Coordinates of C-alpha atoms and ligand atoms in Angstrom, one line a residue:
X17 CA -7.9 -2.4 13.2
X18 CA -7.6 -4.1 16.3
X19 CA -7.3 -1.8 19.4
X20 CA -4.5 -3.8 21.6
X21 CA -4.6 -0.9 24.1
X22 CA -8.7 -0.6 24.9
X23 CA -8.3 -3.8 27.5
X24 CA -9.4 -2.7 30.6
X25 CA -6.4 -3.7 32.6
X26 CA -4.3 -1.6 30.7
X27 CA -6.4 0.9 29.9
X28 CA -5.6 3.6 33.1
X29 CA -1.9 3.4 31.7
X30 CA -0.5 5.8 28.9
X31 CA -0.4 4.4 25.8
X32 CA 3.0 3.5 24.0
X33 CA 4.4 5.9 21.9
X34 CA 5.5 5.2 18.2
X35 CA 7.6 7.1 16.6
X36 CA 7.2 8.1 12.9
X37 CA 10.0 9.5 10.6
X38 CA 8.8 11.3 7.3
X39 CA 5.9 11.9 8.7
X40 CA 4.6 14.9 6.9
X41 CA 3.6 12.9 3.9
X42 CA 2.8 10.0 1.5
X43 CA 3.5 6.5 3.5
X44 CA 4.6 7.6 6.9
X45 CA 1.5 10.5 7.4
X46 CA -0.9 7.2 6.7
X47 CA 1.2 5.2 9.2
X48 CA 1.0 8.0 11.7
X49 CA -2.8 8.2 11.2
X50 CA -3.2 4.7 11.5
X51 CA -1.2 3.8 14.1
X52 CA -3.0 6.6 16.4
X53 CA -5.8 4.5 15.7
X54 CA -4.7 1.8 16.5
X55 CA -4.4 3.3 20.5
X56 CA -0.6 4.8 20.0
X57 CA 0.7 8.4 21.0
X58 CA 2.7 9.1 18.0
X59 CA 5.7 11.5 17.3
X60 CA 5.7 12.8 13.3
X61 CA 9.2 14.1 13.1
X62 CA 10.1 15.6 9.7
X63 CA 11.1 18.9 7.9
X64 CA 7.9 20.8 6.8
X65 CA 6.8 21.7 9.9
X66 CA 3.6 22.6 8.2
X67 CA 2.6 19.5 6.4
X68 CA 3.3 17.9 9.5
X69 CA 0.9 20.5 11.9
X70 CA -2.0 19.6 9.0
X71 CA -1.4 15.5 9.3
X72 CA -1.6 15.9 13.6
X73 CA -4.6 18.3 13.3
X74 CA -6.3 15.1 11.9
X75 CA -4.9 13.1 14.2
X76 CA -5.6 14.8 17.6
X77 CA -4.3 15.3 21.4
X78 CA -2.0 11.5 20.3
X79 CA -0.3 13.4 17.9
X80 CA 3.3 15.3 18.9
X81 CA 4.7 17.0 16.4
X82 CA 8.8 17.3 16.2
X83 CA 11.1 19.1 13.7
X84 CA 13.5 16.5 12.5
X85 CA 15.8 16.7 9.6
X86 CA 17.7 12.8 9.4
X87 CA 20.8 14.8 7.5
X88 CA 21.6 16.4 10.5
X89 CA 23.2 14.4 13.5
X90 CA 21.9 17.2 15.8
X91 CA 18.2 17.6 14.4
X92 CA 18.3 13.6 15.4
X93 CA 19.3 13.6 18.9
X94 CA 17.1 16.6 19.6
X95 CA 14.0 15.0 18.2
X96 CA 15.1 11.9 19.9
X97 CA 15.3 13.7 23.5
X98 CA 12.3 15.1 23.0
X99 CA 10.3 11.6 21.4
X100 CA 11.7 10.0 24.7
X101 CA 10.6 12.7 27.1
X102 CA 6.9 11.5 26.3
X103 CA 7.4 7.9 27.8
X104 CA 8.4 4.8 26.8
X105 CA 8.7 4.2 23.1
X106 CA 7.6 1.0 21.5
X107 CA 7.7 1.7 17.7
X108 CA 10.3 3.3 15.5
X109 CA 9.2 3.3 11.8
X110 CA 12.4 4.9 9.9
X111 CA 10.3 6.1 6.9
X112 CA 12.1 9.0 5.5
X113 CA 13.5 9.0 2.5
X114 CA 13.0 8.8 -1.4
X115 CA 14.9 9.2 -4.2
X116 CA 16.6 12.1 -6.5
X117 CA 16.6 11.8 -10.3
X118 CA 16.6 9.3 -12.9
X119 CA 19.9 9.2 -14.3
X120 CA 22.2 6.4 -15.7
X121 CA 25.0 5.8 -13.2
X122 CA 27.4 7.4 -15.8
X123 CA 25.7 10.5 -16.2
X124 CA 24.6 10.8 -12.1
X125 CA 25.3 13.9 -10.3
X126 CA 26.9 13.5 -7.0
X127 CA 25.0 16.1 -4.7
X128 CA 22.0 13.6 -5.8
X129 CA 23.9 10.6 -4.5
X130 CA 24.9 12.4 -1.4
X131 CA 21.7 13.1 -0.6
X132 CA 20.1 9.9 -1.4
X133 CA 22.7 7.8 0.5
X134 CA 22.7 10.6 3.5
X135 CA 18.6 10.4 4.1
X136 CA 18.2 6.9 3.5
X137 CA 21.0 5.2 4.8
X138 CA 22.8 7.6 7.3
X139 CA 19.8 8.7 8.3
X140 CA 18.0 5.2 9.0
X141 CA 21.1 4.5 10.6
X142 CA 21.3 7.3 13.2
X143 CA 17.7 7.4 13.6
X144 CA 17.6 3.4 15.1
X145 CA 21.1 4.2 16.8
X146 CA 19.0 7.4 19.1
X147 CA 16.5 5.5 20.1
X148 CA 17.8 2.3 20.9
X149 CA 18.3 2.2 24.4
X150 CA 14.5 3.9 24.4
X151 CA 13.1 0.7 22.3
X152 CA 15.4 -1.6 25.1
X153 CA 14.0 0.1 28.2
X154 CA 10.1 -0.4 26.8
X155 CA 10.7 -4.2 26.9
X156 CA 9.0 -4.5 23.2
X157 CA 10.4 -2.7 20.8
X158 CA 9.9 -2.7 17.1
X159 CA 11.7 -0.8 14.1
X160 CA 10.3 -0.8 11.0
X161 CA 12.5 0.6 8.2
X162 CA 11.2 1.3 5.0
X163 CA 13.3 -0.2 2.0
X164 CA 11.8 -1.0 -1.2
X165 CA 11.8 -3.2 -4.0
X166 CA 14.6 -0.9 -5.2
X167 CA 16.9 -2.6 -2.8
X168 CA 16.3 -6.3 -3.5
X169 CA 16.4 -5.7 -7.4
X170 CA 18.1 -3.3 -9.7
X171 CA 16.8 -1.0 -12.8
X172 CA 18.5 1.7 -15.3
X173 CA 18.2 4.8 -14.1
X174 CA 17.6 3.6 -9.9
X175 CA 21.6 3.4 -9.2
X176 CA 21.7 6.0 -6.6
X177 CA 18.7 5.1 -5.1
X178 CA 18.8 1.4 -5.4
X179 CA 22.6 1.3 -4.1
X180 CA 21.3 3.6 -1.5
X181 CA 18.1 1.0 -0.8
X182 CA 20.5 -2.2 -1.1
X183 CA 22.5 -0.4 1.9
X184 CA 19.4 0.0 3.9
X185 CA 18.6 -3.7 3.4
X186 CA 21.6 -4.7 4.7
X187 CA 21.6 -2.5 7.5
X188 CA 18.2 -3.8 8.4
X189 CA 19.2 -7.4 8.4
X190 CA 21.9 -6.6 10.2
X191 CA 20.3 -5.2 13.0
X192 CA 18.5 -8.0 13.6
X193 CA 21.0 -10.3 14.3
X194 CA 22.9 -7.8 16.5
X195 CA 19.7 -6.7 18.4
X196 CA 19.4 -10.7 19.1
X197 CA 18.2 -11.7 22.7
X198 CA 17.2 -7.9 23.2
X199 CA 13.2 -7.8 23.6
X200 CA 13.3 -5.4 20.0
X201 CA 12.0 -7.1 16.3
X202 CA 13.2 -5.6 13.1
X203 CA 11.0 -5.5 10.1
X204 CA 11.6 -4.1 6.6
X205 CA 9.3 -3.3 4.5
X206 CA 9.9 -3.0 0.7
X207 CA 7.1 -1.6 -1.2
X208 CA 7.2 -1.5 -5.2
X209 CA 5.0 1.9 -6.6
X210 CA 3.4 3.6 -4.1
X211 CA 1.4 7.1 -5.3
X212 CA 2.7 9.5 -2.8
X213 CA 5.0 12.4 -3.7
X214 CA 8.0 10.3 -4.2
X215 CA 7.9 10.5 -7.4
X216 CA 7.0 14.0 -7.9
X217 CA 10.1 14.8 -5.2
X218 CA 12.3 12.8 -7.5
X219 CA 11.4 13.9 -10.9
X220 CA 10.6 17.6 -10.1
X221 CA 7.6 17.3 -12.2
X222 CA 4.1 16.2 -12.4
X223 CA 3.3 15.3 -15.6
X224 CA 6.9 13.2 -15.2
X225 CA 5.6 11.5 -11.8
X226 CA 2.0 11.0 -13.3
X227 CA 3.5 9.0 -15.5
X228 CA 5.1 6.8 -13.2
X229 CA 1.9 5.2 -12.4
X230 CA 0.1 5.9 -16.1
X231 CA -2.0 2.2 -17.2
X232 CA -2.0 0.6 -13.7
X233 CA -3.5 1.0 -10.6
X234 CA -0.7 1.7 -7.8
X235 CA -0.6 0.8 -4.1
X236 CA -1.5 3.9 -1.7
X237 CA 0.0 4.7 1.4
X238 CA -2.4 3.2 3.4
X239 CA -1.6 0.2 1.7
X240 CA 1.5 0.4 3.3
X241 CA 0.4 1.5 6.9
X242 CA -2.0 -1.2 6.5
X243 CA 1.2 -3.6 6.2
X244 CA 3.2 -1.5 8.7
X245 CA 0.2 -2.1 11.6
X246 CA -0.1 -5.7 11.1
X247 CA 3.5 -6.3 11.4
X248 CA 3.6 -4.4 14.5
X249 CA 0.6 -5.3 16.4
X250 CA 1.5 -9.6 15.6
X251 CA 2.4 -11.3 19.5
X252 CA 5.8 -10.7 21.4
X253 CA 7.2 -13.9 20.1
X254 CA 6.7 -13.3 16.1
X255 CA 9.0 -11.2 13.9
X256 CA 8.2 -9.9 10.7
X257 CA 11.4 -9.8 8.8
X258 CA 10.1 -8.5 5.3
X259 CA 6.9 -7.8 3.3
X260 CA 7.5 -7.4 -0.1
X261 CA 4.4 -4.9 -1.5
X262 CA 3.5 -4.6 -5.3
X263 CA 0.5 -3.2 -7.2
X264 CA -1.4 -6.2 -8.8
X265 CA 0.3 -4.4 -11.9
X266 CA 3.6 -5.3 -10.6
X267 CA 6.1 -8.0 -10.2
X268 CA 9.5 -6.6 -9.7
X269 CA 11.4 -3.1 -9.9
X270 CA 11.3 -3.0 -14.4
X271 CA 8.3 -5.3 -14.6
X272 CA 5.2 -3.8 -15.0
X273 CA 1.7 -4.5 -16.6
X274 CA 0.3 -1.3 -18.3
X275 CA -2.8 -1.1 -19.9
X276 CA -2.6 2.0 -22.0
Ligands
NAP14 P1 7.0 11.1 0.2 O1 5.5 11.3 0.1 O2 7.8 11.9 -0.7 O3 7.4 11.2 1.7 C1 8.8 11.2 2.1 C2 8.9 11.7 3.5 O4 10.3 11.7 3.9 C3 8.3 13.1 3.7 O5 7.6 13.1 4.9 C4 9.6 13.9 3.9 O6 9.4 15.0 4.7 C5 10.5 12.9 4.5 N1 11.9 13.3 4.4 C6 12.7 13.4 3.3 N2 13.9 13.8 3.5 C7 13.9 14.0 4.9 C8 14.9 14.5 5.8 N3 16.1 14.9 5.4 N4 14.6 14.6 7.1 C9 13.4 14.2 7.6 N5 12.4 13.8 6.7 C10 12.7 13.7 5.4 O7 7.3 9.6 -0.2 P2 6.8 8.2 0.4 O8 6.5 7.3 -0.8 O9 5.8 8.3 1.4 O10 8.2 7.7 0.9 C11 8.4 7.1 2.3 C12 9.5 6.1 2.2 O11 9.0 5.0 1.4 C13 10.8 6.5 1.7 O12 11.8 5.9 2.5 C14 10.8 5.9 0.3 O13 12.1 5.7 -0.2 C15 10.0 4.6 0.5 N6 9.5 4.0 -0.6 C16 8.6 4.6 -1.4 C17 8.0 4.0 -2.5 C18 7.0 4.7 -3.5 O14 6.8 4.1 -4.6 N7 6.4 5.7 -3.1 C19 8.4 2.7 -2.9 C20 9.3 2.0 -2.0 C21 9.8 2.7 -0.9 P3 10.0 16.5 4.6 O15 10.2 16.7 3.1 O16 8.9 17.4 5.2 O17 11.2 16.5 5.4

């Protein structure tokens, strides 16, 4: 990883802060982790306070820890206030999220829905609107949202979350023509299977979510903060409007290769 803060001139200043949402596991605890790395203070907002203590403990004095719930309008603008208090923000990555249950759109049980479309898209949504005029003020800002092959492409069984992941997409894209001739780039990133607890946290049971992955090898979430780095560490001038992940195994949201 290349350390764009160890120059010398820059050096005495603080380093940037990035922000990480869903930061307590799976795909944004590796982005948090690597991003520190890569010479950023980072924020790790998220519910389990605990899970996210354990992920700063690796990460050291750079890490702040922040409860943050993306449901709740208020749990948003506190963690925002106190993100901003640290100093200038450069990074947003709106990573929390995942899904809730399998089932065909027919037989789909609202609170599910509700929940899906409240954390994912409400909450991306809220999240970006906080810490906008932060991202402004910095003078290069970058928000990285985490959509998913799930909301390019459709499969039985991924309505609520798919709908929910379309919505996010267009949000995303939208952004970034609004937020043009403001010094802030918008990248999405879309990942097909990732082995993190997503699928555990939307199946409600291992054997279930092992299966998920059963015959191929998935990505990892440092897969995805590998992605997640490079597109925000590319010069001032170049945005990364989408990377599109898959396992080897993988080539869209039903088509896998499974060797069993
Ligand atoms: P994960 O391990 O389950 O992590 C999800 C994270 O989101 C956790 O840190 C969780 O923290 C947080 N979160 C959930 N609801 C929240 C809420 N209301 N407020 C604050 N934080 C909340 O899953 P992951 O794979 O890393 O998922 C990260 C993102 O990648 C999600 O947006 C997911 O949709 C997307 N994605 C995943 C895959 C995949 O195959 N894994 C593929 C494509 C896209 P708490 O529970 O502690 O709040």
């Amino acid at each position: 990883m290349v350390d764009l803060y160890s120059d010398p001139m820059t050096r005495e200043q603080p380093s940037p802060v990035a922000v990480i949402t869903g930061a307590s596991s799976g795909i944004g605890a590796a982005t948090a982790k690597a991003l520190a790395q890569a010479g950023f203070r980072v924020v790790l907002g998220a519910r389990r306070i605990d899970r996210l203590a354990s992920v700063a403990a690796e990460i050291g004095d750079a890490a702040h820890v922040v409860p943050l719930d993306v449901t709740d309008a208020e749990s948003i603008a506190s963690f925002a206030a106190q993100a901003t208090a640290l100093g200038p923000i450069e990074i947003l990555v709106a990573n929390a999220g995942g899904a809730l249950g399998a089932d065909p759109v027919v037989a789909g049980d609202d609170d599910q829905w509700r929940t899906m479309w409240e954390t994912n898209v409400l909450g991306v949504v809220r999240t970006v609107r906080s810490f906008l005029p932060a991202l402004e003020a910095g003078g290069n800002g970058r928000i990285v949202v985490l959509g998913s092959v799930a909301g390019h492409q459709v499969y039985p069984g991924g309505g609520g979350y798919s709908s929910a992941k379309h919505a996010v997409a267009a949000v995303t894209d939208t952004l970034r023509i609004e937020l043009l001739g403001k010094p802030i780039r918008v990248t999405e990133i879309a990942p097909g299977a990732v082995q993190t607890e997503f699928a555990l946290v939307r199946l409600g049971d291992q054997a279930k979510a092992d299966a998920v992955y059963a015959g191929l090898t998935p990505l990892v979430a440092d897969d995805i903060a590998d992605a997640i780095c490079w597109a925000v560490t590319r010069p001032a001038h170049v945005a990364i409007a989408r990377i599109d992940l898959f396992p080897r195994a993988q080539a869209g949201a039903r088509d896998y290769h499974r060797e069993l």
